[in-house]
mmCIF file of C-alpha atoms and ligand atoms in Angstrom:
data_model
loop_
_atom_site.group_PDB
_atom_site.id
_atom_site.type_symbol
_atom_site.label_atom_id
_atom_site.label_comp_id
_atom_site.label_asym_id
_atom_site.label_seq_id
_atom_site.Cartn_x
_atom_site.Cartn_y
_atom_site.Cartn_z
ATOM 1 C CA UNK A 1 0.000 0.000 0.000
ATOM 2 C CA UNK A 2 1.266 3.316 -1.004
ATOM 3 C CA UNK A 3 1.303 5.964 2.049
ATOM 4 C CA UNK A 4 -0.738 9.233 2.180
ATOM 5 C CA UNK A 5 1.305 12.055 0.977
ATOM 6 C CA UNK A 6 1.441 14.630 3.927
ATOM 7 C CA UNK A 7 0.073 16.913 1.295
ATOM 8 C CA UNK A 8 -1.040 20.049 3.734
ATOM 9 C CA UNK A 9 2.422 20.144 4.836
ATOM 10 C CA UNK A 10 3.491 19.627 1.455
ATOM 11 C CA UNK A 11 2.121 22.836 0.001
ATOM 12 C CA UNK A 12 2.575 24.966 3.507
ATOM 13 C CA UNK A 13 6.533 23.536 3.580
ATOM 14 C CA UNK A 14 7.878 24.180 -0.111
ATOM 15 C CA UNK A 15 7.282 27.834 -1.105
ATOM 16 C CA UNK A 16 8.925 28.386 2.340
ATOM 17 C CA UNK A 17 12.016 25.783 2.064
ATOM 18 C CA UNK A 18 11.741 27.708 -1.639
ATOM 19 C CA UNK A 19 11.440 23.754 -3.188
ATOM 20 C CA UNK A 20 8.901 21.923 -6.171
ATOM 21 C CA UNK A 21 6.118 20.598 -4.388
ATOM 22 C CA UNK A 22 7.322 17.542 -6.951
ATOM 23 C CA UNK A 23 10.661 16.931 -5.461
ATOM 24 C CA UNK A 24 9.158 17.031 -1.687
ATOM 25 C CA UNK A 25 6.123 14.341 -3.244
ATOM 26 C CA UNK A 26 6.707 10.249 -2.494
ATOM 27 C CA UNK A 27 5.612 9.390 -5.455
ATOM 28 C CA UNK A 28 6.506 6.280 -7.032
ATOM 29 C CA UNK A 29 9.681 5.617 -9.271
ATOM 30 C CA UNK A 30 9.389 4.798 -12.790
ATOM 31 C CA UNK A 31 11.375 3.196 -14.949
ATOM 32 C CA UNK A 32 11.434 2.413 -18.650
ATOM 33 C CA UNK A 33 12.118 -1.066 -20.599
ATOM 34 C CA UNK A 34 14.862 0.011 -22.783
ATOM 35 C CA UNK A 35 14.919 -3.327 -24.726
ATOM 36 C CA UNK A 36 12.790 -6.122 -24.718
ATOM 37 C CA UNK A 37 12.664 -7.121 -20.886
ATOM 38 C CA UNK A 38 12.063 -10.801 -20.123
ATOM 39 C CA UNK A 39 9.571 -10.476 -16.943
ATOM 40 C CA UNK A 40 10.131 -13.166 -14.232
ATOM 41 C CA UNK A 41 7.266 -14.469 -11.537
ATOM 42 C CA UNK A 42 9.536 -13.800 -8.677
ATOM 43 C CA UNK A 43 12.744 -12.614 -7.664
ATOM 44 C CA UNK A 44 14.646 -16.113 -8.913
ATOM 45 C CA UNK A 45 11.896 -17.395 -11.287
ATOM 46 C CA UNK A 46 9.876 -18.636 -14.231
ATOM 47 C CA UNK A 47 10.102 -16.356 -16.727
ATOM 48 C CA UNK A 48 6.141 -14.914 -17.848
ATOM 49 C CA UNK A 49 6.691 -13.089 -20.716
ATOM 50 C CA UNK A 50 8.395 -10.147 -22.327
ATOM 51 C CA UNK A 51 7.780 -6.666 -21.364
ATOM 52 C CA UNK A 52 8.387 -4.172 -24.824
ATOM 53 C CA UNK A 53 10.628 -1.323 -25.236
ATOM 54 C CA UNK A 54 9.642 2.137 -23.724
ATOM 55 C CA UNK A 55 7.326 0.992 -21.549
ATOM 56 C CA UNK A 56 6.481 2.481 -18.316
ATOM 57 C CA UNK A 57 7.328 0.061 -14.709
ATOM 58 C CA UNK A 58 6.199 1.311 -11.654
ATOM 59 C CA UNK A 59 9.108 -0.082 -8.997
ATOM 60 C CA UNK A 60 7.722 -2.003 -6.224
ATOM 61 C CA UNK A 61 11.091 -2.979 -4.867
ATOM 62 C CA UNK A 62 14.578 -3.914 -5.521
ATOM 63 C CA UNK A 63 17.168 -6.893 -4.789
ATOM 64 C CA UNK A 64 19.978 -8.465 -6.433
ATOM 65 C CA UNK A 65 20.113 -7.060 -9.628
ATOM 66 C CA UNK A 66 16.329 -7.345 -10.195
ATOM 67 C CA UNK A 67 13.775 -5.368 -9.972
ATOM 68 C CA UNK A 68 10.010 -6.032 -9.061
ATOM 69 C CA UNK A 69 7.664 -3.675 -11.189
ATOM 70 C CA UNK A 70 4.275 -3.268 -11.939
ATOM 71 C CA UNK A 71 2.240 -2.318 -15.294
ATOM 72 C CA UNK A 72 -0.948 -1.753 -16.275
ATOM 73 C CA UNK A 73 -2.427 -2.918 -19.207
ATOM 74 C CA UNK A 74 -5.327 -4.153 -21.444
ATOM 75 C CA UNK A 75 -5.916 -7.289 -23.335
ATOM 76 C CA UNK A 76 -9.101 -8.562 -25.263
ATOM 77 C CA UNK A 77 -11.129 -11.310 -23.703
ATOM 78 C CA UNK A 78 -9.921 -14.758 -24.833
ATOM 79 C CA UNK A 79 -6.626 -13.306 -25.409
ATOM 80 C CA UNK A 80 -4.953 -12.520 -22.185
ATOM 81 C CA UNK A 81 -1.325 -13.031 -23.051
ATOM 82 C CA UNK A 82 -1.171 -10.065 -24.871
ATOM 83 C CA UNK A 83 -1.460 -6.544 -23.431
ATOM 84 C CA UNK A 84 -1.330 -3.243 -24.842
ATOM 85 C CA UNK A 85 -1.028 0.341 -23.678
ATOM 86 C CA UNK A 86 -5.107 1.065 -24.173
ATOM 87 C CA UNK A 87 -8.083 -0.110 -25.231
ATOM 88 C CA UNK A 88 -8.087 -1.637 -28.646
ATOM 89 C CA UNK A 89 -5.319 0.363 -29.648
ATOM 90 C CA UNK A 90 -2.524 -2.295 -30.342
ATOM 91 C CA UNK A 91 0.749 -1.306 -29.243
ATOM 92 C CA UNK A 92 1.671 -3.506 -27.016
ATOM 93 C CA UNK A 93 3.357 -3.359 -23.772
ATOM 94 C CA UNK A 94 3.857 -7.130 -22.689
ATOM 95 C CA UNK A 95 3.483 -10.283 -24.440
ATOM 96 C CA UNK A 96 3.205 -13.315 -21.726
ATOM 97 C CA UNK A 97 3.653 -17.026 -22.178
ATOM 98 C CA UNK A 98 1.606 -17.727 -19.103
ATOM 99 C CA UNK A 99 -1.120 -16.328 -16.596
ATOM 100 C CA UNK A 100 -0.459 -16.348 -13.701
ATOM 101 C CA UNK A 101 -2.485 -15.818 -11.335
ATOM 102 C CA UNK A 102 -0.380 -14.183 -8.692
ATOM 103 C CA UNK A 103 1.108 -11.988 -11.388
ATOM 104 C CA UNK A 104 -1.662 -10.793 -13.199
ATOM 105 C CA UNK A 105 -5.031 -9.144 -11.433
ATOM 106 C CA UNK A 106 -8.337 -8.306 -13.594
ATOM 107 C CA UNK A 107 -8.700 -4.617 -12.368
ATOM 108 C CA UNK A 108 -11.955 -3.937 -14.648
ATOM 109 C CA UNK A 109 -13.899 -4.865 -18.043
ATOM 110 C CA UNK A 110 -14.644 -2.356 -20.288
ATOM 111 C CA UNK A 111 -17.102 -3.273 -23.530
ATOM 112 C CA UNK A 112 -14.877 -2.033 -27.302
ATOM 113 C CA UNK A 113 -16.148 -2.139 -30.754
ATOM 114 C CA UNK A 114 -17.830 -5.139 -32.313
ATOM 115 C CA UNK A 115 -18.999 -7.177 -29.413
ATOM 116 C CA UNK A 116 -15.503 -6.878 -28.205
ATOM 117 C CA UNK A 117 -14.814 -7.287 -24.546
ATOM 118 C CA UNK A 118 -11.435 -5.765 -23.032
ATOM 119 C CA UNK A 119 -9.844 -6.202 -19.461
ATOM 120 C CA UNK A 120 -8.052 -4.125 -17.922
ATOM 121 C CA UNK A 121 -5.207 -6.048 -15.932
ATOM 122 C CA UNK A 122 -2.247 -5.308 -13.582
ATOM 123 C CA UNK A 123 1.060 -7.073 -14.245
ATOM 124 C CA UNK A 124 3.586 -7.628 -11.647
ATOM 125 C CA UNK A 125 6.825 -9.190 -11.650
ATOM 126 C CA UNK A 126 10.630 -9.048 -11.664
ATOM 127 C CA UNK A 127 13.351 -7.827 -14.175
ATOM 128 C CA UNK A 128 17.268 -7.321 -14.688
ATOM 129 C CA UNK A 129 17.847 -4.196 -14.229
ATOM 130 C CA UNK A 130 20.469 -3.588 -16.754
ATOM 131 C CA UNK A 131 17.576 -3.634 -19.011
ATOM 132 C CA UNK A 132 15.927 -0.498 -17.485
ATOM 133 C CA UNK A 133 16.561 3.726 -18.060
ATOM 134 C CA UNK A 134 15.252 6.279 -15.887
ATOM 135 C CA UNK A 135 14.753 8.660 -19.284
ATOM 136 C CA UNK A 136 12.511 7.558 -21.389
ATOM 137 C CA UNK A 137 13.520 9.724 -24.425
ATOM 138 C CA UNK A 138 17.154 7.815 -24.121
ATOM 139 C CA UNK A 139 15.310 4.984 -25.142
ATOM 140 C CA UNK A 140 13.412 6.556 -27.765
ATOM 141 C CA UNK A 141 17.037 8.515 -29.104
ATOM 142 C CA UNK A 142 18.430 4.925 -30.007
ATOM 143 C CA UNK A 143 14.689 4.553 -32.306
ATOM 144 C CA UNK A 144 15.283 7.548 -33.285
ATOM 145 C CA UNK A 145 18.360 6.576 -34.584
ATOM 146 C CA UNK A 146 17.388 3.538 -36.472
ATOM 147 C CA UNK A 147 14.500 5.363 -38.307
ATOM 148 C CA UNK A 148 16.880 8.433 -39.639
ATOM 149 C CA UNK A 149 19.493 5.981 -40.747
ATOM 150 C CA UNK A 150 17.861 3.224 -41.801
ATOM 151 C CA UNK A 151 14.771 4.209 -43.203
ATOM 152 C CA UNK A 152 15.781 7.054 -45.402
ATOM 153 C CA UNK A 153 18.405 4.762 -47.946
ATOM 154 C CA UNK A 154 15.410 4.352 -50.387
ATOM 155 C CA UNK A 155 12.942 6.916 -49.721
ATOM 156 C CA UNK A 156 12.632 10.499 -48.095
ATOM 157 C CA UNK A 157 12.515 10.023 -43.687
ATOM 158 C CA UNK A 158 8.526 9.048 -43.457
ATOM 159 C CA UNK A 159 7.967 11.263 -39.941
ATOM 160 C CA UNK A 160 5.485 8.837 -37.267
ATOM 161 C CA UNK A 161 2.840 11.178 -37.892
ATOM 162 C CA UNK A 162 2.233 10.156 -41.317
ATOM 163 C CA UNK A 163 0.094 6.723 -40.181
ATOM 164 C CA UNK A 164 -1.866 5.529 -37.195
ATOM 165 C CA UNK A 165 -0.443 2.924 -35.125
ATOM 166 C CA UNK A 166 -2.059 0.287 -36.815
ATOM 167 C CA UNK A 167 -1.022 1.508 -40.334
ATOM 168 C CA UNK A 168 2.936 1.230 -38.617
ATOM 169 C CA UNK A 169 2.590 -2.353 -37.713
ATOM 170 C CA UNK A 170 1.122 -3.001 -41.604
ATOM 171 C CA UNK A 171 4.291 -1.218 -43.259
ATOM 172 C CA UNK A 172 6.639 -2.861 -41.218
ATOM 173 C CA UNK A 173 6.422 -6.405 -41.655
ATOM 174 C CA UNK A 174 7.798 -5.246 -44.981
ATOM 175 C CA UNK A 175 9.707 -2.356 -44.343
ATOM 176 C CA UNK A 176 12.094 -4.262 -41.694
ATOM 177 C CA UNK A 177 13.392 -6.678 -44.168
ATOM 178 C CA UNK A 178 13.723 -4.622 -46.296
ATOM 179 C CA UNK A 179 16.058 -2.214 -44.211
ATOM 180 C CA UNK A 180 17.209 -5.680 -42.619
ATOM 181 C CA UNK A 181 16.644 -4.700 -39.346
ATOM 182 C CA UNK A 182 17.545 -7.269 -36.060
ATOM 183 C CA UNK A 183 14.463 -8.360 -34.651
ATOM 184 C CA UNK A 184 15.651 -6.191 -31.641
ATOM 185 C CA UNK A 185 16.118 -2.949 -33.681
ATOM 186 C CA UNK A 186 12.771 -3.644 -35.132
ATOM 187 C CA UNK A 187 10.910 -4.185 -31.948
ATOM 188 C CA UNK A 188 12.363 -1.140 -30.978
ATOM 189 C CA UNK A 189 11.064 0.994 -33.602
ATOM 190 C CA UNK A 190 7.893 -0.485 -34.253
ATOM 191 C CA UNK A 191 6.980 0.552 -30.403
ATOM 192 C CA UNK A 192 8.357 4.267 -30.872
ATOM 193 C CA UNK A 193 6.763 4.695 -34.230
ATOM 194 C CA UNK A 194 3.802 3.542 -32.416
ATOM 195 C CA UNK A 195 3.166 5.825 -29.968
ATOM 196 C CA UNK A 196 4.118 9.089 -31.845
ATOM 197 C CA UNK A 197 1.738 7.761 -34.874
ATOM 198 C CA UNK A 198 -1.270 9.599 -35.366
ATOM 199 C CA UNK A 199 -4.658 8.885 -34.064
ATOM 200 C CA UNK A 200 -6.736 8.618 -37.108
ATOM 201 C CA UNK A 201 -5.683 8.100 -40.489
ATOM 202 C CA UNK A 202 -5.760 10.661 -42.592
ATOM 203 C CA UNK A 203 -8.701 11.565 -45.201
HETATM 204 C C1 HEC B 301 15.494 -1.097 -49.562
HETATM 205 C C2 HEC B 301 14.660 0.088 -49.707
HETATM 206 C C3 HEC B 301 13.787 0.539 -48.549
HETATM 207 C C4 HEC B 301 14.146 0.690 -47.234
HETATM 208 C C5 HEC B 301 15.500 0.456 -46.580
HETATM 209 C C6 HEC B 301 12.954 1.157 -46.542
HETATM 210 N N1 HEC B 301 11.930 1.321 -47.421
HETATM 211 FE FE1 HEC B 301 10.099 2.076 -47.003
HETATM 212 N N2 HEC B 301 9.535 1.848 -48.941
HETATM 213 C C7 HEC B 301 10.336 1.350 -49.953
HETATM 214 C C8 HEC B 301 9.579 1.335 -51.186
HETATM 215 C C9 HEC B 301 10.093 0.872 -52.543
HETATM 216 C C10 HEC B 301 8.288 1.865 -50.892
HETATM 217 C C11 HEC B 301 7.105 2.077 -51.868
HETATM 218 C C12 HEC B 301 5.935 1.143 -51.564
HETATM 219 C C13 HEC B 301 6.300 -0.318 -51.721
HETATM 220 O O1 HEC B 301 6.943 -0.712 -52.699
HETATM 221 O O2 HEC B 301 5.969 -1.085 -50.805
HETATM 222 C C14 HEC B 301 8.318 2.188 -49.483
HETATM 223 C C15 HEC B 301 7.245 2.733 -48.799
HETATM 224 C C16 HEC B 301 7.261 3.109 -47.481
HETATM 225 C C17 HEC B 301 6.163 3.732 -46.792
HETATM 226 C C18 HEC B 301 4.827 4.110 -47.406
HETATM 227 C C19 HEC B 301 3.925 2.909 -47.343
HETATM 228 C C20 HEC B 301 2.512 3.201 -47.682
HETATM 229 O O3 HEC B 301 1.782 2.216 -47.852
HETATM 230 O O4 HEC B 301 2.142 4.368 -47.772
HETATM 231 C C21 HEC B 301 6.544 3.919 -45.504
HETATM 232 C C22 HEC B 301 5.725 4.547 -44.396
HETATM 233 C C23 HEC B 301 7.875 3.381 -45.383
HETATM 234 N N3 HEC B 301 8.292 2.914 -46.596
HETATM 235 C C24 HEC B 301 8.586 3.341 -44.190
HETATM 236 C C25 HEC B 301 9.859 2.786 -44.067
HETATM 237 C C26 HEC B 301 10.521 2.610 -42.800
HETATM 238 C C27 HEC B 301 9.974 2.980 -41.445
HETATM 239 C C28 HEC B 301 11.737 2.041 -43.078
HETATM 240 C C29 HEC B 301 12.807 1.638 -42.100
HETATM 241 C C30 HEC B 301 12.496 0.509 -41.232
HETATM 242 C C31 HEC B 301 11.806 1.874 -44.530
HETATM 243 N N4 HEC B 301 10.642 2.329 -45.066
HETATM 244 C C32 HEC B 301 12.911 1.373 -45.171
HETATM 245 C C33 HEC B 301 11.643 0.947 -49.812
HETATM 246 C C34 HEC B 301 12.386 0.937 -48.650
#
């Protein structure tokens, strides 16, 4: 359980200490999958699944060279393994290989398009972490990378705003072979592409 913030003292203490209210704030630290993260059960365990580049952990604790984080997610009905950032938009933030139940809590159902039911879960678990950055936008710098270098040899840089997220994941089942990409580098910048694509296609 997270504490109460003392948030009256809060506000009376830091235009007189002359601090951000943010800095004097516990609020949880978050950290960011800079690769694909393999997610364990526990400290020492099975391994559940893979967690994708760029996405948010909340840390829950630390030991050893792991770290146990949490994520929230959402994932179709019948098809719990995979979860992405929102509702029936499909970027994904963890693929699993199993449920478990420990790990992974149903935190609400929400009804989608087509008879479609989604869940909203909450993944925990633990990772290296080696595999983690406290700034996101080093993580999207190295995607960054990839898609000024290697995706302007045939044709003119194609900026993430051109197609929706959907669109991205169409284009680049080609596109990566085609600027042979390793299946890391193209995990990599299918995510980023994904989340700076536009909402809705274009007219
Ligand atoms: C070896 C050449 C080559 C490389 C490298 C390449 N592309 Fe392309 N791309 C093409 C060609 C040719 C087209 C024209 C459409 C077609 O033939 O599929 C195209 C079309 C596109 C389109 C437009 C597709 C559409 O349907 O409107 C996008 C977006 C795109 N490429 C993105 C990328 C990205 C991202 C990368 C880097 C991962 C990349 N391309 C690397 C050759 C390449």
């Amino acid at each position: 359980m997270r504490r109460l913030r003392p948030l009256l003292l809060t506000l009376l203490a830091a235009p007189v200490l002359g601090v951000a209210v943010d800095s004097l704030a516990s609020d949880p630290e978050i950290l960011y999958a800079k690769e694909s993260t393999p997610l364990f059960a526990v400290q020492k365990g099975q391994i559940l699944g893979q967690i994708t580049p760029g996405t948010a952990l909340t840390v829950k604790s630390k030991a050893g060279g792991r770290v146990q984080v949490e994520l929230e997610g959402w994932a179709e009905e019948y098809r719990e393994l995979e979860l992405f950032a929102k509702k029936e938009v499909r970027i994904e933030v963890a693929s699993l290989v199993r449920a478990n139940k420990k790990n992974l809590t149903e935190i609400g159902t929400e009804a989608g398009r087509y008879d479609s039911v989604w869940k909203k879960v909450k993944l925990t678990g633990w990772v290296d972490a080696r595999r983690l950055d406290k700034k996101l936008d080093n993580v999207w710098k190295a995607a960054r990378d990839i898609h000024s270098e290697r995706c302007t040899e045939c044709h003119d840089f194609m900026p993430s705003s051109e197609l929706t997220a959907q669109q991205w994941s169409g284009v680049l089942r080609i596109m990566t072979h085609r600027a042979a990409l390793t299946p890391e580098e193209a995990v990599l910048l299918k995510q980023y592409l994904q989340t700076h694509a536009r909402e809705k296609a274009a007219e």
